[in-house]
């Protein structure tokens, strides 16, 4: 039945569109998480620029957690 084939094709196309939309949403969320983490580290003043790029000062972060105890 030709109409059933069209219906199946439309279903597959909608499912593919939904998959791409979900993948894009996941990518946006991961990017937003990375940017928020960088903003948080900037506010804490624990980012360092070195030869290997932007680094988080783990020692400073450890000191922050100890000061809260």
mmCIF file with all atom_site columns, C-alpha atoms in Angstrom, residues 1-67:
data_model
loop_
_atom_site.group_PDB
_atom_site.id
_atom_site.type_symbol
_atom_site.label_atom_id
_atom_site.label_alt_id
_atom_site.label_comp_id
_atom_site.label_asym_id
_atom_site.label_entity_id
_atom_site.label_seq_id
_atom_site.pdbx_PDB_ins_code
_atom_site.Cartn_x
_atom_site.Cartn_y
_atom_site.Cartn_z
_atom_site.occupancy
_atom_site.B_iso_or_equiv
_atom_site.pdbx_formal_charge
_atom_site.auth_seq_id
_atom_site.auth_comp_id
_atom_site.auth_asym_id
_atom_site.auth_atom_id
_atom_site.pdbx_PDB_model_num
ATOM 1  C CA . UNK A 1 1  ? 0.000  0.000  0.000  1.00 0.00 ? 1  UNK A CA 1
ATOM 2  C CA . UNK A 1 2  ? 1.522  3.264  -1.174 1.00 0.00 ? 2  UNK A CA 1
ATOM 3  C CA . UNK A 1 3  ? -0.136 5.379  1.517  1.00 0.00 ? 3  UNK A CA 1
ATOM 4  C CA . UNK A 1 4  ? 1.213  3.136  4.264  1.00 0.00 ? 4  UNK A CA 1
ATOM 5  C CA . UNK A 1 5  ? 4.693  3.569  2.790  1.00 0.00 ? 5  UNK A CA 1
ATOM 6  C CA . UNK A 1 6  ? 4.305  7.352  2.889  1.00 0.00 ? 6  UNK A CA 1
ATOM 7  C CA . UNK A 1 7  ? 3.141  7.174  6.480  1.00 0.00 ? 7  UNK A CA 1
ATOM 8  C CA . UNK A 1 8  ? 6.145  5.043  7.405  1.00 0.00 ? 8  UNK A CA 1
ATOM 9  C CA . UNK A 1 9  ? 8.485  7.455  5.609  1.00 0.00 ? 9  UNK A CA 1
ATOM 10 C CA . UNK A 1 10 ? 6.971  10.447 7.407  1.00 0.00 ? 10 UNK A CA 1
ATOM 11 C CA . UNK A 1 11 ? 7.321  8.629  10.726 1.00 0.00 ? 11 UNK A CA 1
ATOM 12 C CA . UNK A 1 12 ? 11.004 7.908  10.053 1.00 0.00 ? 12 UNK A CA 1
ATOM 13 C CA . UNK A 1 13 ? 11.645 11.512 8.970  1.00 0.00 ? 13 UNK A CA 1
ATOM 14 C CA . UNK A 1 14 ? 9.980  12.882 12.105 1.00 0.00 ? 14 UNK A CA 1
ATOM 15 C CA . UNK A 1 15 ? 11.961 10.483 14.272 1.00 0.00 ? 15 UNK A CA 1
ATOM 16 C CA . UNK A 1 16 ? 15.201 11.567 12.575 1.00 0.00 ? 16 UNK A CA 1
ATOM 17 C CA . UNK A 1 17 ? 14.292 15.238 13.087 1.00 0.00 ? 17 UNK A CA 1
ATOM 18 C CA . UNK A 1 18 ? 13.589 14.537 16.765 1.00 0.00 ? 18 UNK A CA 1
ATOM 19 C CA . UNK A 1 19 ? 16.923 12.745 17.114 1.00 0.00 ? 19 UNK A CA 1
ATOM 20 C CA . UNK A 1 20 ? 18.835 15.646 15.551 1.00 0.00 ? 20 UNK A CA 1
ATOM 21 C CA . UNK A 1 21 ? 16.955 18.128 17.755 1.00 0.00 ? 21 UNK A CA 1
ATOM 22 C CA . UNK A 1 22 ? 17.824 16.092 20.861 1.00 0.00 ? 22 UNK A CA 1
ATOM 23 C CA . UNK A 1 23 ? 21.469 15.823 19.824 1.00 0.00 ? 23 UNK A CA 1
ATOM 24 C CA . UNK A 1 24 ? 21.608 19.577 19.232 1.00 0.00 ? 24 UNK A CA 1
ATOM 25 C CA . UNK A 1 25 ? 20.018 20.248 22.626 1.00 0.00 ? 25 UNK A CA 1
ATOM 26 C CA . UNK A 1 26 ? 22.587 17.988 24.290 1.00 0.00 ? 26 UNK A CA 1
ATOM 27 C CA . UNK A 1 27 ? 25.426 19.782 22.525 1.00 0.00 ? 27 UNK A CA 1
ATOM 28 C CA . UNK A 1 28 ? 24.030 23.180 23.573 1.00 0.00 ? 28 UNK A CA 1
ATOM 29 C CA . UNK A 1 29 ? 23.742 21.969 27.180 1.00 0.00 ? 29 UNK A CA 1
ATOM 30 C CA . UNK A 1 30 ? 27.343 20.710 27.205 1.00 0.00 ? 30 UNK A CA 1
ATOM 31 C CA . UNK A 1 31 ? 28.610 23.994 25.779 1.00 0.00 ? 31 UNK A CA 1
ATOM 32 C CA . UNK A 1 32 ? 26.576 25.956 28.318 1.00 0.00 ? 32 UNK A CA 1
ATOM 33 C CA . UNK A 1 33 ? 27.998 23.781 31.118 1.00 0.00 ? 33 UNK A CA 1
ATOM 34 C CA . UNK A 1 34 ? 31.567 24.410 29.943 1.00 0.00 ? 34 UNK A CA 1
ATOM 35 C CA . UNK A 1 35 ? 30.980 28.165 29.712 1.00 0.00 ? 35 UNK A CA 1
ATOM 36 C CA . UNK A 1 36 ? 29.333 28.260 33.139 1.00 0.00 ? 36 UNK A CA 1
ATOM 37 C CA . UNK A 1 37 ? 32.255 26.356 34.667 1.00 0.00 ? 37 UNK A CA 1
ATOM 38 C CA . UNK A 1 38 ? 34.706 28.812 33.116 1.00 0.00 ? 38 UNK A CA 1
ATOM 39 C CA . UNK A 1 39 ? 32.657 31.739 34.405 1.00 0.00 ? 39 UNK A CA 1
ATOM 40 C CA . UNK A 1 40 ? 32.588 30.171 37.873 1.00 0.00 ? 40 UNK A CA 1
ATOM 41 C CA . UNK A 1 41 ? 36.362 29.670 37.854 1.00 0.00 ? 41 UNK A CA 1
ATOM 42 C CA . UNK A 1 42 ? 36.870 33.242 36.654 1.00 0.00 ? 42 UNK A CA 1
ATOM 43 C CA . UNK A 1 43 ? 34.764 34.507 39.553 1.00 0.00 ? 43 UNK A CA 1
ATOM 44 C CA . UNK A 1 44 ? 36.825 32.395 41.958 1.00 0.00 ? 44 UNK A CA 1
ATOM 45 C CA . UNK A 1 45 ? 40.009 33.717 40.331 1.00 0.00 ? 45 UNK A CA 1
ATOM 46 C CA . UNK A 1 46 ? 41.461 30.223 39.917 1.00 0.00 ? 46 UNK A CA 1
ATOM 47 C CA . UNK A 1 47 ? 42.156 30.288 36.160 1.00 0.00 ? 47 UNK A CA 1
ATOM 48 C CA . UNK A 1 48 ? 45.741 30.507 34.982 1.00 0.00 ? 48 UNK A CA 1
ATOM 49 C CA . UNK A 1 49 ? 47.057 31.021 31.470 1.00 0.00 ? 49 UNK A CA 1
ATOM 50 C CA . UNK A 1 50 ? 50.131 28.915 30.834 1.00 0.00 ? 50 UNK A CA 1
ATOM 51 C CA . UNK A 1 51 ? 52.071 27.372 27.994 1.00 0.00 ? 51 UNK A CA 1
ATOM 52 C CA . UNK A 1 52 ? 49.484 24.612 27.767 1.00 0.00 ? 52 UNK A CA 1
ATOM 53 C CA . UNK A 1 53 ? 46.546 27.004 27.615 1.00 0.00 ? 53 UNK A CA 1
ATOM 54 C CA . UNK A 1 54 ? 44.018 27.933 30.259 1.00 0.00 ? 54 UNK A CA 1
ATOM 55 C CA . UNK A 1 55 ? 44.477 25.916 33.444 1.00 0.00 ? 55 UNK A CA 1
ATOM 56 C CA . UNK A 1 56 ? 42.463 25.673 36.634 1.00 0.00 ? 56 UNK A CA 1
ATOM 57 C CA . UNK A 1 57 ? 44.531 26.180 39.767 1.00 0.00 ? 57 UNK A CA 1
ATOM 58 C CA . UNK A 1 58 ? 43.613 22.956 41.565 1.00 0.00 ? 58 UNK A CA 1
ATOM 59 C CA . UNK A 1 59 ? 45.554 24.038 44.655 1.00 0.00 ? 59 UNK A CA 1
ATOM 60 C CA . UNK A 1 60 ? 43.399 27.152 44.994 1.00 0.00 ? 60 UNK A CA 1
ATOM 61 C CA . UNK A 1 61 ? 40.250 25.074 44.574 1.00 0.00 ? 61 UNK A CA 1
ATOM 62 C CA . UNK A 1 62 ? 41.412 22.640 47.256 1.00 0.00 ? 62 UNK A CA 1
ATOM 63 C CA . UNK A 1 63 ? 42.097 25.574 49.561 1.00 0.00 ? 63 UNK A CA 1
ATOM 64 C CA . UNK A 1 64 ? 38.587 26.874 49.013 1.00 0.00 ? 64 UNK A CA 1
ATOM 65 C CA . UNK A 1 65 ? 37.022 23.588 50.047 1.00 0.00 ? 65 UNK A CA 1
ATOM 66 C CA . UNK A 1 66 ? 39.197 23.353 53.166 1.00 0.00 ? 66 UNK A CA 1
ATOM 67 C CA . UNK A 1 67 ? 38.310 26.889 54.257 1.00 0.00 ? 67 UNK A CA 1
#
